[in-house]
Each structure stands twice: as structure tokens, then as C-alpha cells.
mmCIF file of N, CA and C in Angstrom:
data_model
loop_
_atom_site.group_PDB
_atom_site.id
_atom_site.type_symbol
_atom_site.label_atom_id
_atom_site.label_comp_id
_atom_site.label_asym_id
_atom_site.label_seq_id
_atom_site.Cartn_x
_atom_site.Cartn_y
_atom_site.Cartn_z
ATOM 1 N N UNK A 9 7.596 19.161 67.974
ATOM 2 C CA UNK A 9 6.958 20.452 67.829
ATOM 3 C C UNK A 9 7.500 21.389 68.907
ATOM 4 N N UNK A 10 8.093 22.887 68.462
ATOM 5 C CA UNK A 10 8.595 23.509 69.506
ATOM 6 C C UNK A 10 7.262 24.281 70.323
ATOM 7 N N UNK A 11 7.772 24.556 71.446
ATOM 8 C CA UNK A 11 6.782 25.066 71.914
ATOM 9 C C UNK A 11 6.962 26.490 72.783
ATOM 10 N N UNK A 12 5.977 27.528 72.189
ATOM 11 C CA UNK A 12 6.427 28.776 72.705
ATOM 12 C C UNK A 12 6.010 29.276 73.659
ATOM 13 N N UNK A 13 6.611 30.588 74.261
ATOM 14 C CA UNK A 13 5.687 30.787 75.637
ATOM 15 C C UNK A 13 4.959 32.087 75.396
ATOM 16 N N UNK A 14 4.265 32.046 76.479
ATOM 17 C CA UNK A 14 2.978 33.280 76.356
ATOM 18 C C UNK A 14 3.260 34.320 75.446
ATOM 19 N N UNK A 15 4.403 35.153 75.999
ATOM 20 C CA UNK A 15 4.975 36.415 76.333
ATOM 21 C C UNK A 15 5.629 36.278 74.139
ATOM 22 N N UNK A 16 6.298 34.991 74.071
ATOM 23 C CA UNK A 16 6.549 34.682 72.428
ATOM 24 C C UNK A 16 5.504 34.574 71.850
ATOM 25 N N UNK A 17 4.665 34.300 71.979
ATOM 26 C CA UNK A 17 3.040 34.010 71.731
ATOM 27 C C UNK A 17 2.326 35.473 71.286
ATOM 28 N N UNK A 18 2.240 36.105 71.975
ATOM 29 C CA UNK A 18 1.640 37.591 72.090
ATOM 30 C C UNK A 18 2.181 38.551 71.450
ATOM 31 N N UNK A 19 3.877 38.434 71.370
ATOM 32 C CA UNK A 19 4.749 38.491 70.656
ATOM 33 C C UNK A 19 4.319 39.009 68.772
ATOM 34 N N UNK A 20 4.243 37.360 68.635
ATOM 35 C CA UNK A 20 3.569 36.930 67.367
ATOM 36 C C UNK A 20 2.727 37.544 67.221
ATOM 37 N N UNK A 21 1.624 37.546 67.335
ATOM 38 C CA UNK A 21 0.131 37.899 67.316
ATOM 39 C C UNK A 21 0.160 39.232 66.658
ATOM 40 N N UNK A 22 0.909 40.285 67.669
ATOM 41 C CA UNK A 22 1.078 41.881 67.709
ATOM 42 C C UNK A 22 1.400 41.659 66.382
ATOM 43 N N UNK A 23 2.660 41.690 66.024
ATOM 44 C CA UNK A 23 3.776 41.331 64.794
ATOM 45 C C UNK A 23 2.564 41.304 63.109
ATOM 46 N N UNK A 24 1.818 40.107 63.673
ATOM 47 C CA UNK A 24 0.726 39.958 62.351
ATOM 48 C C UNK A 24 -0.445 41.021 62.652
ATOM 49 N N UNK A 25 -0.835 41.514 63.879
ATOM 50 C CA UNK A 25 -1.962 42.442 63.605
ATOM 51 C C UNK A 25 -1.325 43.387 62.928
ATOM 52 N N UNK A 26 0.101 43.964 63.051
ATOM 53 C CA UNK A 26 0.507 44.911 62.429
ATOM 54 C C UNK A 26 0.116 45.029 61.004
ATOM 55 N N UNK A 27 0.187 43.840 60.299
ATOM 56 C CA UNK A 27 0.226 43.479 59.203
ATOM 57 C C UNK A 27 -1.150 43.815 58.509
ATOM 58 N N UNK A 28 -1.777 43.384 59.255
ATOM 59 C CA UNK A 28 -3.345 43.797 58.785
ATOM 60 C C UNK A 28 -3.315 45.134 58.233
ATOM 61 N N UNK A 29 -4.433 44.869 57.040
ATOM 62 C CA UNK A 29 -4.791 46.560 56.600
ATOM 63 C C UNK A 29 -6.071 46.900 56.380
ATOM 64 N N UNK A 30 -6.290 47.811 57.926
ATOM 65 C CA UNK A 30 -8.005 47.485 58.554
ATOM 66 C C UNK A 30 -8.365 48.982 57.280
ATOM 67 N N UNK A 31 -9.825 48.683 57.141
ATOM 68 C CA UNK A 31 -10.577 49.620 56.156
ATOM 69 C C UNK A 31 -10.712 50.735 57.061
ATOM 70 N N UNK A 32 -10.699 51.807 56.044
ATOM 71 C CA UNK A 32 -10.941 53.419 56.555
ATOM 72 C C UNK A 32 -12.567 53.201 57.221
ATOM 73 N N UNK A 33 -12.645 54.284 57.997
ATOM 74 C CA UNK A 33 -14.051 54.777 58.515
ATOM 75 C C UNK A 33 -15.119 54.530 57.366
ATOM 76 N N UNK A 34 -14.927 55.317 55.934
ATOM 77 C CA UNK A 34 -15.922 55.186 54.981
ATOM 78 C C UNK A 34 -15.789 53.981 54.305
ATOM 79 N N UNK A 35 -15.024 53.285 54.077
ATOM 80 C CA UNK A 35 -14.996 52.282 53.474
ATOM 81 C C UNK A 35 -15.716 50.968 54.673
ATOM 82 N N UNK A 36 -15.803 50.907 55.502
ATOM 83 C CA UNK A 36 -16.752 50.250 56.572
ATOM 84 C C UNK A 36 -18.183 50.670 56.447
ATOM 85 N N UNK A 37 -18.248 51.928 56.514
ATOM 86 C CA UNK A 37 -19.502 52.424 56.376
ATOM 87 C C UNK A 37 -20.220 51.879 54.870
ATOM 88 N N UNK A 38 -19.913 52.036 54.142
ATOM 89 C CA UNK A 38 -20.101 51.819 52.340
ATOM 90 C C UNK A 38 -20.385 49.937 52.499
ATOM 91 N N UNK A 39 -19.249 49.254 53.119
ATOM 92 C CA UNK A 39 -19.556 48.058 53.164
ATOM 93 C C UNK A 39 -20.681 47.518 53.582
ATOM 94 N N UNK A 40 -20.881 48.049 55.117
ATOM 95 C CA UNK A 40 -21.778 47.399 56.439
ATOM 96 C C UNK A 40 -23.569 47.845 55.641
ATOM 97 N N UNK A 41 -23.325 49.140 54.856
ATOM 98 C CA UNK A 41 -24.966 49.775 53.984
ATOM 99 C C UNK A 41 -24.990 48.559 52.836
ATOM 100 N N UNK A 42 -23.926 48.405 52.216
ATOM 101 C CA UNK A 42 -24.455 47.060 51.166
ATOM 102 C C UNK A 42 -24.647 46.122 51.387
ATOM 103 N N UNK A 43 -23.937 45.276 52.468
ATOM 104 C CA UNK A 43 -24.520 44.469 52.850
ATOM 105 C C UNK A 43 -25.908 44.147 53.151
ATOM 106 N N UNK A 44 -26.347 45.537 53.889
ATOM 107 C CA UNK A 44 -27.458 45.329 54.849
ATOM 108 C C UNK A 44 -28.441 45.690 53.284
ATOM 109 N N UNK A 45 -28.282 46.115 52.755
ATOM 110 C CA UNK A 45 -29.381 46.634 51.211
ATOM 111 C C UNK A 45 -29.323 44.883 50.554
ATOM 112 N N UNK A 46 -27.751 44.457 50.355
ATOM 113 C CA UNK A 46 -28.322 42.865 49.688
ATOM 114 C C UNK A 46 -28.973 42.155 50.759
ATOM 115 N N UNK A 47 -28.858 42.183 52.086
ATOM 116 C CA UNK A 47 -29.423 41.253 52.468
ATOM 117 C C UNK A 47 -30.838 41.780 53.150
ATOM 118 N N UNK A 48 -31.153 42.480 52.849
ATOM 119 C CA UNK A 48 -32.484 42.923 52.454
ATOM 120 C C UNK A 48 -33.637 42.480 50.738
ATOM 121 N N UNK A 49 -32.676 42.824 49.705
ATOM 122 C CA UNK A 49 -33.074 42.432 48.645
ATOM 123 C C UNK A 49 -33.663 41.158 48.416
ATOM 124 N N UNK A 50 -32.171 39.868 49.238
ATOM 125 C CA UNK A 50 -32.172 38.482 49.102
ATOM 126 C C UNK A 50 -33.412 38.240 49.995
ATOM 127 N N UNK A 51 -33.589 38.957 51.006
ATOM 128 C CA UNK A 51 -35.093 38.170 51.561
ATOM 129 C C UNK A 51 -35.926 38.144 51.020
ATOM 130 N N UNK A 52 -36.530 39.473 50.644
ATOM 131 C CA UNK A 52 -37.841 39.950 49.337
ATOM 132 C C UNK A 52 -37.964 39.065 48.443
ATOM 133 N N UNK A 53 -36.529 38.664 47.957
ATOM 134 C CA UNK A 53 -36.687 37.775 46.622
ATOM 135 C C UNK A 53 -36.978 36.037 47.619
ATOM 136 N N UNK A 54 -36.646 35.800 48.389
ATOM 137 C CA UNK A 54 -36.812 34.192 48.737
ATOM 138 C C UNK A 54 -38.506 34.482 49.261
ATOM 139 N N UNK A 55 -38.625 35.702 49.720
ATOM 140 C CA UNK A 55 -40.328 35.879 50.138
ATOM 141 C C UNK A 55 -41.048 35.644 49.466
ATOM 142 N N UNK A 56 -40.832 36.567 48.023
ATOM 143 C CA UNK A 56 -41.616 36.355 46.959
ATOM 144 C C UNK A 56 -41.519 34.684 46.474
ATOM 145 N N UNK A 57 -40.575 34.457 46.285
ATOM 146 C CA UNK A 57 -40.600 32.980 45.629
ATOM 147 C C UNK A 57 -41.188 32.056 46.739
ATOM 148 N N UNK A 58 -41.246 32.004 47.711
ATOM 149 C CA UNK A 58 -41.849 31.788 48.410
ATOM 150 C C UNK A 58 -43.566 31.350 48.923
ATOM 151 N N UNK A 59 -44.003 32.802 48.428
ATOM 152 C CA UNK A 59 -45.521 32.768 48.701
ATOM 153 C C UNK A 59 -45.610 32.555 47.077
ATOM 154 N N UNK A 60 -44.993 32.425 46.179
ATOM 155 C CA UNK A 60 -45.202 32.020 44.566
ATOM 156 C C UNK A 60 -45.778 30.467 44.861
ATOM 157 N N UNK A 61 -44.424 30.001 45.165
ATOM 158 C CA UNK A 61 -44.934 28.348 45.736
ATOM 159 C C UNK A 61 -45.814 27.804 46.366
ATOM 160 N N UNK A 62 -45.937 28.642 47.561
ATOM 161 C CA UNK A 62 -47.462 28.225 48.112
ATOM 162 C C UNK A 62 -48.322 28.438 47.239
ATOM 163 N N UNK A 63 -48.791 29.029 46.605
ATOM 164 C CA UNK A 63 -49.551 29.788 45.278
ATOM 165 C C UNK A 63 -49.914 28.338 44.756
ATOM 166 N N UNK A 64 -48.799 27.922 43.978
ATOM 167 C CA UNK A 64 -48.597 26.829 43.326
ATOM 168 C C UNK A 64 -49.192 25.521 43.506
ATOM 169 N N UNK A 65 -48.401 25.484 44.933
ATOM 170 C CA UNK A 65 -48.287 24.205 45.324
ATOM 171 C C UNK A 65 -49.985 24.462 45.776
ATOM 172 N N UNK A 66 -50.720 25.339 46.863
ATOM 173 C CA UNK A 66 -52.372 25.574 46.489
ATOM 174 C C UNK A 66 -53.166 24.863 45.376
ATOM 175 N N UNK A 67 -52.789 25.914 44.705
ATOM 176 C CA UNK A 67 -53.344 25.331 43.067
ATOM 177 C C UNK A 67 -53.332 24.172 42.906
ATOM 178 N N UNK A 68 -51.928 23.490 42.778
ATOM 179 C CA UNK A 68 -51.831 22.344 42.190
ATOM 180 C C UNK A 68 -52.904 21.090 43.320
ATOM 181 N N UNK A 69 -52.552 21.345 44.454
ATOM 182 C CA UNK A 69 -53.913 20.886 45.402
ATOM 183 C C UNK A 69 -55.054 20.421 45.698
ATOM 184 N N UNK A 70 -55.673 21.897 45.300
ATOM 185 C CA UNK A 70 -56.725 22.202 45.124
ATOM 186 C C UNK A 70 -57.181 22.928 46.596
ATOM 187 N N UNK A 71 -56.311 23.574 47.417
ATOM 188 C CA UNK A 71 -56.311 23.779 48.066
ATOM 189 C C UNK A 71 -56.746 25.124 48.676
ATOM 190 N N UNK A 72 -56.694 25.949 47.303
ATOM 191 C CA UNK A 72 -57.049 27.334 47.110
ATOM 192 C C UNK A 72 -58.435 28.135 47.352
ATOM 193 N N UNK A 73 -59.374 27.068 47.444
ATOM 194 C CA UNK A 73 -60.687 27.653 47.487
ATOM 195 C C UNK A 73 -61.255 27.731 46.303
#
């Protein structure tokens, strides 16, 4: 295995960040809001299913009062 030095190393690195093709300002913005809206949604929905089950699992119990 060859082995490179720092300075070839860092080299590299630069070379491939170039490569990258980072998202515009709005296109970050647009991303980072959907995200945060699904992972908002996905909680509500595991909440709800959630206190459904306790519900359930209550009931099935008899635990409910």
C-alpha cells in the first residue's frame, strides 16, 4: 500500500471538494423547512398511534376505569 504525505493528502481532499455541488442558499432553505414539517408530521402520527394503543391496550385490560 503506497503511502502519501500530508501536504499529498490535503492535496486530494481540495481536488474532490472541488467536485462537490453544494446547494444554492434557497435550495437549503426549502430543504432544512421540509424536513423540519416531515419530521414534525412523523411525530403527531407515532403520538397519535401511540396514545391509540394505550387506549387499546387499557381496554383490552380493563384498565380504563
Amino acid at each position: 500500500m503506497a503511502k502519501t504525505s500530508p501536504a499529498q493528502y490535503v492535496r486530494e481532499v481540495r481536488q474532490e471538494l472541488a467536485k462537490v455541488t453544494w446547494p444554492s442558499r434557497k435550495e437549503l432553505t426549502v430543504t432544512t423547512i421540509s424536513v423540519i414539517v416531515m419530521s414534525a408530521l412523523a411525530a403527531l402520527f407515532f403520538f397519535a398511534v401511540d396514545q391509540l394503543l394505550a387506549l387499546a391496550v387499557k381496554f383490552v385490560l380493563g384498565l380504563g376505569g
